[in-house]
PDB file of C-alpha atoms and ligand atoms in Angstrom:
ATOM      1  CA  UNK P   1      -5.898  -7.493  -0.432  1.00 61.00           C
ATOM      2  CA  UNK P   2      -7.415  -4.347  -2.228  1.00 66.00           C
ATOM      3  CA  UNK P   3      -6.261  -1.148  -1.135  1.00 76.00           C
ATOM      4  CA  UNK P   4      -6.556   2.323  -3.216  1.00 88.00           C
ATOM      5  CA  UNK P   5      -3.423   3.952  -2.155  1.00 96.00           C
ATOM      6  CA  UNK P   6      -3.566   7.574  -2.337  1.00 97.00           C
ATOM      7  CA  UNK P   7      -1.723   9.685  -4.674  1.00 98.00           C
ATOM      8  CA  UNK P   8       0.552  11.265  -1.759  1.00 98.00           C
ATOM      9  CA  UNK P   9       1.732   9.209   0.908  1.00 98.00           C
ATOM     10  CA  UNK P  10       3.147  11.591   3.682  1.00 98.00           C
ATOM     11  CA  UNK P  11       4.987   9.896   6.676  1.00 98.00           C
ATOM     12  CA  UNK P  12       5.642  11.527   9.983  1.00 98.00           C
ATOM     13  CA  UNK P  13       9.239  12.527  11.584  1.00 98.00           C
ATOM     14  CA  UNK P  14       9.304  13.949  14.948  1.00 98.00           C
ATOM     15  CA  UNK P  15      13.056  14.816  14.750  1.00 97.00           C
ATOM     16  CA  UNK P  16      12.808  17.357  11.645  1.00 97.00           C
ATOM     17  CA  UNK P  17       9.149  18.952  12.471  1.00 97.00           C
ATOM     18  CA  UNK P  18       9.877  19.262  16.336  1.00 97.00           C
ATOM     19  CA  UNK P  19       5.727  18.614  16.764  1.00 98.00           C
ATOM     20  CA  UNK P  20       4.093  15.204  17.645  1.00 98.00           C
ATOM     21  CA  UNK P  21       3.328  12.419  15.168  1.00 98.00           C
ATOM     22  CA  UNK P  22      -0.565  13.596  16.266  1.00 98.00           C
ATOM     23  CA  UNK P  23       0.468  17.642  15.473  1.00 98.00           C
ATOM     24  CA  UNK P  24       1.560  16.193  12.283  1.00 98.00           C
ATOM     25  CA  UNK P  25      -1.287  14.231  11.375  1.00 98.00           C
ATOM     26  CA  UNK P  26      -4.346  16.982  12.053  1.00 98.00           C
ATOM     27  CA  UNK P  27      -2.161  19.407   9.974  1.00 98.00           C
ATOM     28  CA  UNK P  28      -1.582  16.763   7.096  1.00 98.00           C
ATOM     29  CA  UNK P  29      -5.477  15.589   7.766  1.00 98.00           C
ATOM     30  CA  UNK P  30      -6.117  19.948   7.524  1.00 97.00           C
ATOM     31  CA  UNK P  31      -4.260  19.444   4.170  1.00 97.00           C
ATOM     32  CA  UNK P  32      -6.297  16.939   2.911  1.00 97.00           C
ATOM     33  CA  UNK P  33      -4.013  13.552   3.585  1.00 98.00           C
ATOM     34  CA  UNK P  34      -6.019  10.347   3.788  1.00 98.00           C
ATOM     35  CA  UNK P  35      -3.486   8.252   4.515  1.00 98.00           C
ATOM     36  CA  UNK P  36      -0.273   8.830   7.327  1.00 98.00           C
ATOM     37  CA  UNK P  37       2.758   6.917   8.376  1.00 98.00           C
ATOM     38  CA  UNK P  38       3.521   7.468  11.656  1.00 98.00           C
ATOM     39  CA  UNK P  39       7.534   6.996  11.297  1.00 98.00           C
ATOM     40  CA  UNK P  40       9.665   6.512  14.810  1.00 98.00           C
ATOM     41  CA  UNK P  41      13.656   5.268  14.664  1.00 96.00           C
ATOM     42  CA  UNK P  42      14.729   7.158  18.378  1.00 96.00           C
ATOM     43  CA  UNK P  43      11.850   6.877  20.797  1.00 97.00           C
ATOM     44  CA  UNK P  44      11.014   4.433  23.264  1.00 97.00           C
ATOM     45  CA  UNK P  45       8.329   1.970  22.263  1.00 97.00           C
ATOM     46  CA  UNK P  46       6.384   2.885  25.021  1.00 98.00           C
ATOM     47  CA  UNK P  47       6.858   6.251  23.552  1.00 98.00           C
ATOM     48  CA  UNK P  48       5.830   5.294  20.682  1.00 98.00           C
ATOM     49  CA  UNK P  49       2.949   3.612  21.392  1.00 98.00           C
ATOM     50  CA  UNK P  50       1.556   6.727  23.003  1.00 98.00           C
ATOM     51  CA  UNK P  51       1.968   9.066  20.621  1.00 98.00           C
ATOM     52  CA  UNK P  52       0.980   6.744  18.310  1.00 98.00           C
ATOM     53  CA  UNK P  53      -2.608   6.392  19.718  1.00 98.00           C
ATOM     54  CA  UNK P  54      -3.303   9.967  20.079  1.00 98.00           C
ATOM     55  CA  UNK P  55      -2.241   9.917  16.270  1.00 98.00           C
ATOM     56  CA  UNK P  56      -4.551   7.101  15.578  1.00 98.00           C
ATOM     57  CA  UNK P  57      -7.495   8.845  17.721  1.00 98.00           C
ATOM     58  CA  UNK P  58      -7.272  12.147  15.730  1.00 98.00           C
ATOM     59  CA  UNK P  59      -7.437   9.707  12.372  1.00 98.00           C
ATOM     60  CA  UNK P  60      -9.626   8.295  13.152  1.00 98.00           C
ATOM     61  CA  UNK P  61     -12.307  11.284  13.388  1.00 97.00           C
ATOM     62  CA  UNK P  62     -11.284  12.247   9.922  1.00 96.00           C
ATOM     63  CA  UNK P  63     -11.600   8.506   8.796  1.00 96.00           C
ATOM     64  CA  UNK P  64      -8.019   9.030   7.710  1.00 98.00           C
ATOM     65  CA  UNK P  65      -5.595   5.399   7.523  1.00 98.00           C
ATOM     66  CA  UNK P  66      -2.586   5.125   9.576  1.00 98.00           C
ATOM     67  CA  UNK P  67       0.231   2.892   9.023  1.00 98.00           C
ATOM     68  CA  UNK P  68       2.902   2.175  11.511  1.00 98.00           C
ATOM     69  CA  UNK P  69       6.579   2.002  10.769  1.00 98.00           C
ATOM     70  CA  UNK P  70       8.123  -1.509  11.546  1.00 98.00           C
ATOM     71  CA  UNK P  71       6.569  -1.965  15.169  1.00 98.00           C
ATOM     72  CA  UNK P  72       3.673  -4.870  14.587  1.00 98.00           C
ATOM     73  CA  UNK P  73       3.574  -5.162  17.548  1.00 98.00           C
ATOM     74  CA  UNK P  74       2.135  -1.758  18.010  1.00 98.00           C
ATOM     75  CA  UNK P  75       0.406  -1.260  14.795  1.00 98.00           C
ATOM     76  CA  UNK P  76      -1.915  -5.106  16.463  1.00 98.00           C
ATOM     77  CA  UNK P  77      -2.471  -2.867  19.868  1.00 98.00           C
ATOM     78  CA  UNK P  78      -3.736  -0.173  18.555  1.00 98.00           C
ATOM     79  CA  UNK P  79      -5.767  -1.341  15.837  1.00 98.00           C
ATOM     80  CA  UNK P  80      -3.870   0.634  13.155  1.00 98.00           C
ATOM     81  CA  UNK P  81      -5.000   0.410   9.579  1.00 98.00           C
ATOM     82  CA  UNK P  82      -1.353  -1.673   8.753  1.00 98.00           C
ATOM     83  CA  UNK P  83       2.221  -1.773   8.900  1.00 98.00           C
ATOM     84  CA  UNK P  84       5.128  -0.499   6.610  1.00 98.00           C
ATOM     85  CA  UNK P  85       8.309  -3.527   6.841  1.00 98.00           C
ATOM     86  CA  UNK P  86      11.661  -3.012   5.661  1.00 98.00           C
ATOM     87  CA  UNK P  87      13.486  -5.659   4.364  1.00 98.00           C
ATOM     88  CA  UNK P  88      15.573  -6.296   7.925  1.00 97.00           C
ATOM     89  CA  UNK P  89      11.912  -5.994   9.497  1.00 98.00           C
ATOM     90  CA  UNK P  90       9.798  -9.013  10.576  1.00 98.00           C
ATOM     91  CA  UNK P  91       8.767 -10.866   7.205  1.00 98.00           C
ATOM     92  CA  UNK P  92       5.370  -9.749   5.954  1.00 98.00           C
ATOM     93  CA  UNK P  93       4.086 -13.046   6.107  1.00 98.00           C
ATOM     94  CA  UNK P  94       4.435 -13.112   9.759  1.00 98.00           C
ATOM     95  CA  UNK P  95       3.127  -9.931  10.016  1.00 98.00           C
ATOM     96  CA  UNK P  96      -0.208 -11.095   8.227  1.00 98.00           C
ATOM     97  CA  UNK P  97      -0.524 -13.875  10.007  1.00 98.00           C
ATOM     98  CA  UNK P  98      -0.117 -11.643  13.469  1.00 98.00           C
ATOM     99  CA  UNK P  99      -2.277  -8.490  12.089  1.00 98.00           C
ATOM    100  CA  UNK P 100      -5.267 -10.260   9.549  1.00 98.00           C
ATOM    101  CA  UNK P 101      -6.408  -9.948   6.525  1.00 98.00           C
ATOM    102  CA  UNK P 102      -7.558  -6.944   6.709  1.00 97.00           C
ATOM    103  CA  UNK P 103      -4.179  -4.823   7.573  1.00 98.00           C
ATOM    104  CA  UNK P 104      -2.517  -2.745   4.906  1.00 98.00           C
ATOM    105  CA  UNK P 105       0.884  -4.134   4.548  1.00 98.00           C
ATOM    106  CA  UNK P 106       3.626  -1.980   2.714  1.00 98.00           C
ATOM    107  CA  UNK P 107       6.870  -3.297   2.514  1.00 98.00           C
ATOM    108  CA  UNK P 108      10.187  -1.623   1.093  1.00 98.00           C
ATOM    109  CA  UNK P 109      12.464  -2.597  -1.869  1.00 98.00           C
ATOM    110  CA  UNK P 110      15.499  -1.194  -3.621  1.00 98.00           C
ATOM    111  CA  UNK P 111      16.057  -2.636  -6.554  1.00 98.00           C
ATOM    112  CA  UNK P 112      14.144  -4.868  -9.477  1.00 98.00           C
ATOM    113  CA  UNK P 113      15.254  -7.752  -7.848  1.00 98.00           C
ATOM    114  CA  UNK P 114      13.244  -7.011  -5.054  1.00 98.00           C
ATOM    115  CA  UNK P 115      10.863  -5.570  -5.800  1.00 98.00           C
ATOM    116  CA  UNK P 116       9.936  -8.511  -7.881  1.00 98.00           C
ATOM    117  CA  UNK P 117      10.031 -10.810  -5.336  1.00 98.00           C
ATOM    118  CA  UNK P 118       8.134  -8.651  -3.076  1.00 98.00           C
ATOM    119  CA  UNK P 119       4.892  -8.816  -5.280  1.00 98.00           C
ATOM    120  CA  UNK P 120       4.758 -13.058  -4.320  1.00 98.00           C
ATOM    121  CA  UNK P 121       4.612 -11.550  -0.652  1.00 98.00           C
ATOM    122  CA  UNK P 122       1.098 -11.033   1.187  1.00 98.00           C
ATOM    123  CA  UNK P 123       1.442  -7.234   1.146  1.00 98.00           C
ATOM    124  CA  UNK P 124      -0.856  -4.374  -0.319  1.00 98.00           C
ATOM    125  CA  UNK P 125       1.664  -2.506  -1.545  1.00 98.00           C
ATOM    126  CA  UNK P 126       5.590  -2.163  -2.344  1.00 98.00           C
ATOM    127  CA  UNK P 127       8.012   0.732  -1.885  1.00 98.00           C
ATOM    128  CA  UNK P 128      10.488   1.770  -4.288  1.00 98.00           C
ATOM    129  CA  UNK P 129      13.557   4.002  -3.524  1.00 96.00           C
ATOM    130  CA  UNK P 130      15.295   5.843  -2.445  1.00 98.00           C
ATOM    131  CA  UNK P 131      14.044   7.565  -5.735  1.00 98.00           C
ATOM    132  CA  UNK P 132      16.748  10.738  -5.233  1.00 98.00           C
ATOM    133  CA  UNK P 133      19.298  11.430  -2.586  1.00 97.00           C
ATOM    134  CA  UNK P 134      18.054  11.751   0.858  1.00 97.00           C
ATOM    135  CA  UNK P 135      19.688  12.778   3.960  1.00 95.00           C
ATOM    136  CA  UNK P 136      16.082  11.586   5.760  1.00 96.00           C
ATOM    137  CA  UNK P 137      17.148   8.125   5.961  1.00 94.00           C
ATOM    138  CA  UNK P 138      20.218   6.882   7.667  1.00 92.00           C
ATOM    139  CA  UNK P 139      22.627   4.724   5.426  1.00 93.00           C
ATOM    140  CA  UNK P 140      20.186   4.624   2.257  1.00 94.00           C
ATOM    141  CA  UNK P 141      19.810   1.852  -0.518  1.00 94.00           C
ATOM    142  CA  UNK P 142      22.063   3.749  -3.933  1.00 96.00           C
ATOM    143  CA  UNK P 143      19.274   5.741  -5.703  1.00 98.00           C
ATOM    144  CA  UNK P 144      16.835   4.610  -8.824  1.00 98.00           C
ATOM    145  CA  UNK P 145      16.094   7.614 -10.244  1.00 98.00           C
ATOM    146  CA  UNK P 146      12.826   8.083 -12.187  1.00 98.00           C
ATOM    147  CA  UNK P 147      14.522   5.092 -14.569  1.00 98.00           C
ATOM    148  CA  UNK P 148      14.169   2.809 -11.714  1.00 98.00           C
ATOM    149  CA  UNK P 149      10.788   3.721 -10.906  1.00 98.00           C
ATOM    150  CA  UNK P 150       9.374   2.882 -14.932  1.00 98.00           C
ATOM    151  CA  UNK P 151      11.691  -0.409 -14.591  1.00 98.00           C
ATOM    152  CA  UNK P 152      10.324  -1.263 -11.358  1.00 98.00           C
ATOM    153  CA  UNK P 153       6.982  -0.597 -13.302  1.00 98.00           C
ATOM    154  CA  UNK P 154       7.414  -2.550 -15.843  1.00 98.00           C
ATOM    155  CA  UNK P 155       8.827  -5.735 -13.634  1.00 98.00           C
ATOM    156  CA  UNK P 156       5.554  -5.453 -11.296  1.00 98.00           C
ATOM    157  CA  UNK P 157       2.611  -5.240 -13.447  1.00 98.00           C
ATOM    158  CA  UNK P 158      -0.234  -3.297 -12.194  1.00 96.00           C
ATOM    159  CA  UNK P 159       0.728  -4.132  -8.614  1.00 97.00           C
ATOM    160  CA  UNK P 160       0.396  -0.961  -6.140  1.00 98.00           C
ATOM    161  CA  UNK P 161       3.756   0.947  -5.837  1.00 98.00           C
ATOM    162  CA  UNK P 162       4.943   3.778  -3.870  1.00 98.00           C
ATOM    163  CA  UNK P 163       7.875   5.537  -4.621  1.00 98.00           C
ATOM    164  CA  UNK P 164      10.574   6.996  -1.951  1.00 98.00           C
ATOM    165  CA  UNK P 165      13.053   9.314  -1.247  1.00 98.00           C
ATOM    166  CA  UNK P 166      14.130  12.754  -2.078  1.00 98.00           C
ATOM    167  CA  UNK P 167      10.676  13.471  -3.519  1.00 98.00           C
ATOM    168  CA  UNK P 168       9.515  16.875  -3.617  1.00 98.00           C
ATOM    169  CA  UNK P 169       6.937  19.251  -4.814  1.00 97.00           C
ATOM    170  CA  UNK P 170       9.044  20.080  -8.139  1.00 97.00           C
ATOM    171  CA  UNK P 171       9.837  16.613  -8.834  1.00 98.00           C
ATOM    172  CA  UNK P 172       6.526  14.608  -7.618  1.00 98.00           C
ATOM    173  CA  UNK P 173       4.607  14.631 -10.550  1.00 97.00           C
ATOM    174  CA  UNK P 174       7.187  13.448 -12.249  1.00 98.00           C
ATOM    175  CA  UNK P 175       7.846  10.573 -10.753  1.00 98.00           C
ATOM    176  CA  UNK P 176       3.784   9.617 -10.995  1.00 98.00           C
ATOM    177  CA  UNK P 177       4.505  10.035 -14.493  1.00 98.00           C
ATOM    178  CA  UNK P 178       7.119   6.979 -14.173  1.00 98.00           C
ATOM    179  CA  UNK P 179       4.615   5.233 -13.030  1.00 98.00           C
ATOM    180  CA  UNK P 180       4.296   5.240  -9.514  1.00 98.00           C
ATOM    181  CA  UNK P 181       0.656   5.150  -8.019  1.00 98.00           C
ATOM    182  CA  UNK P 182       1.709   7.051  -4.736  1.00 98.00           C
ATOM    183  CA  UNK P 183       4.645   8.946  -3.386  1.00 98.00           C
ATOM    184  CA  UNK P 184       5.847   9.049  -0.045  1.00 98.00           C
ATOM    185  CA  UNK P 185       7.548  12.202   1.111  1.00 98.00           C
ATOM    186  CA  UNK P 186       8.841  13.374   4.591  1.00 98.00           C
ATOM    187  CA  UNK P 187      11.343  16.155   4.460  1.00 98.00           C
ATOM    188  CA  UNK P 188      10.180  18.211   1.694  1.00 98.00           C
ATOM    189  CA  UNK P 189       6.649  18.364   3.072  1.00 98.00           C
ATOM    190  CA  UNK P 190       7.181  18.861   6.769  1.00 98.00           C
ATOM    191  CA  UNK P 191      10.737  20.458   7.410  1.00 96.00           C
ATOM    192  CA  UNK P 192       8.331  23.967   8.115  1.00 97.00           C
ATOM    193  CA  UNK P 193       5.889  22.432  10.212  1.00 97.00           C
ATOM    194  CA  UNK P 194       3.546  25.669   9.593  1.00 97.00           C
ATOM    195  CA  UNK P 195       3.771  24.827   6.245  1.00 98.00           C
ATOM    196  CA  UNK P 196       2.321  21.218   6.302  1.00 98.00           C
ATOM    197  CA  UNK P 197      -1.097  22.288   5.879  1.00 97.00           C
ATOM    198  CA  UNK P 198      -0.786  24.442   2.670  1.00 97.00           C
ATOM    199  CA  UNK P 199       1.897  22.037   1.090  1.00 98.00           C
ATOM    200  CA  UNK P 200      -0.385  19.001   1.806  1.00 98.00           C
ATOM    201  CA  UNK P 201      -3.051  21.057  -0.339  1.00 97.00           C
ATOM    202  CA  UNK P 202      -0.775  22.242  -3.203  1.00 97.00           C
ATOM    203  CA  UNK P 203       0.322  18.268  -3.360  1.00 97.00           C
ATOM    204  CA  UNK P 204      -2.993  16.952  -3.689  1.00 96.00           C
ATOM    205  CA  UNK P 205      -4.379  20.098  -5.697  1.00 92.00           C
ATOM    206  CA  UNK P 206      -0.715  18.883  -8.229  1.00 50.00           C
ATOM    207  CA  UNK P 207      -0.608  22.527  -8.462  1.00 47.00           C
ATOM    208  CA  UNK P 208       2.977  23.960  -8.464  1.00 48.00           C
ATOM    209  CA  UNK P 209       4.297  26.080  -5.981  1.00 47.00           C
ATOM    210  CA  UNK P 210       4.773  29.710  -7.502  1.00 43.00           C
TER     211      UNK P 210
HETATM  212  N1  TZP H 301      13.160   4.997   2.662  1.00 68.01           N
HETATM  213  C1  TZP H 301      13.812   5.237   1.534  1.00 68.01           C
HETATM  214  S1  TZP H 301      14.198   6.865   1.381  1.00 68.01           S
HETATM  215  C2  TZP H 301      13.460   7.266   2.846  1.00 68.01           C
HETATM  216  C3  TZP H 301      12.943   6.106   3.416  1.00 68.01           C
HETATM  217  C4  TZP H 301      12.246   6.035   4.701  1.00 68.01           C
HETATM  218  C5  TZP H 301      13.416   8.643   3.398  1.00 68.01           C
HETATM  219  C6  TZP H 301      12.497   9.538   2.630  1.00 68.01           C
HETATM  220  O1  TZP H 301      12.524  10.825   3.190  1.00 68.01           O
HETATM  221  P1  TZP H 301      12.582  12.146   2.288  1.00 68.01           P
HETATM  222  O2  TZP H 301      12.841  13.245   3.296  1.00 68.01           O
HETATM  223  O3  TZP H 301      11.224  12.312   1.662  1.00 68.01           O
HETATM  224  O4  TZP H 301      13.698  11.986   1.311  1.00 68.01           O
HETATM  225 MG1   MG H 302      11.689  -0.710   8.945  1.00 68.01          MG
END
């Protein structure tokens, strides 16, 4: 269950860019991404799924990973590199035994006592957060701060964790210092969809914006 999970973890949202899931991954692929989460709470699943492949097909090219927000079911039809679960999602043990082995299987917590709990689960990583205040996600988990993400730290081990939530290009490096291996951002990196490009690149340069 061995994953290297990239420093910067960007996930899609069709609502706030106004482009595709597959706009937003070749501009986040442009920036240098190697890993997406294609995010979808309004469409259709048959929606979904289509946008999803032509996602998956522009990935692809780039040898880029692409993780699928709750829909297994999806994520197994496509072929998609693994899932992302919530805690009201279908268990990730159900969701290795449907998708393999091989998947990448991220699943959210908010709070120690999850997030302890989560690293006797068959996933490849855990999510943290919300980190800071978000108005991404509707009715969010109370925030951990950056003291949540060093507790969280501390509880797990060396186990892979990605933090959540109000993250930004000011604050990100910040919270890697806490001791997160990857942060996942949405709004901050993709609110100016001709921006995704060059913000992708300042992220993974950890250069910071003048
Ligand atoms: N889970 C916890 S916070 C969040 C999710 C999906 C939203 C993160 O979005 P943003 O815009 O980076 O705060
Ligand atoms: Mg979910």
């Amino acid at each position: 269950m061995n994953f290297n999970l990239p420093k910067i973890y960007p996930i899609t949202d069709v609502r706030l860019t106004k482009i595709s899931h597959a706009e937003q991954v070749e501009k986040l692929i442009e920036g240098g991404a190697k890993i997406v989460q294609l995010r979808e709470k309004y469409a259709a699943p048959k929606d979904f799924y289509e946008s999803a492949k032509k996602a998956l097909k522009i990935a692809r090219r780039q040898n880029v990973k692409i993780i699928i927000n709750d829909r297994v079911d999806i994520a197994l039809v496509l072929k998609a590199d693994g899932v992302h679960l919530g805690q009201d999602d279908l268990p990730p043990k159900n969701a290795r035994e449907i998708l393999g082995e091989k998947a990448i299987i991220g699943f959210s917590t908010h709070n120690i006592k999850q997030a302890i709990s989560a690293v006797k689960l068959p996933i490849n990583y855990l999510a943290i957060g919300p980190v800071f205040a978000t108005k991404t996600k509707e009715n969010p988990d109370e925030i951990v701060g950056i003291e949540g993400v060093k507790k969280v730290r501390e509880a797990v081990g060396d186990f892979p964790l990605v933090a959540i939530g109000g993250i930004t290009l000011e604050n990100f490096q910040d919270v890697l210092d806490a001791g997160a291996n990857s942060v996942a951002i949405i709004s901050d990196l993709l609110s100016d969809a001709e921006k995704i490009a060059e913000k992708m690149r300042i992220l993974i340069g950890s250069r910071k914006i003048s």
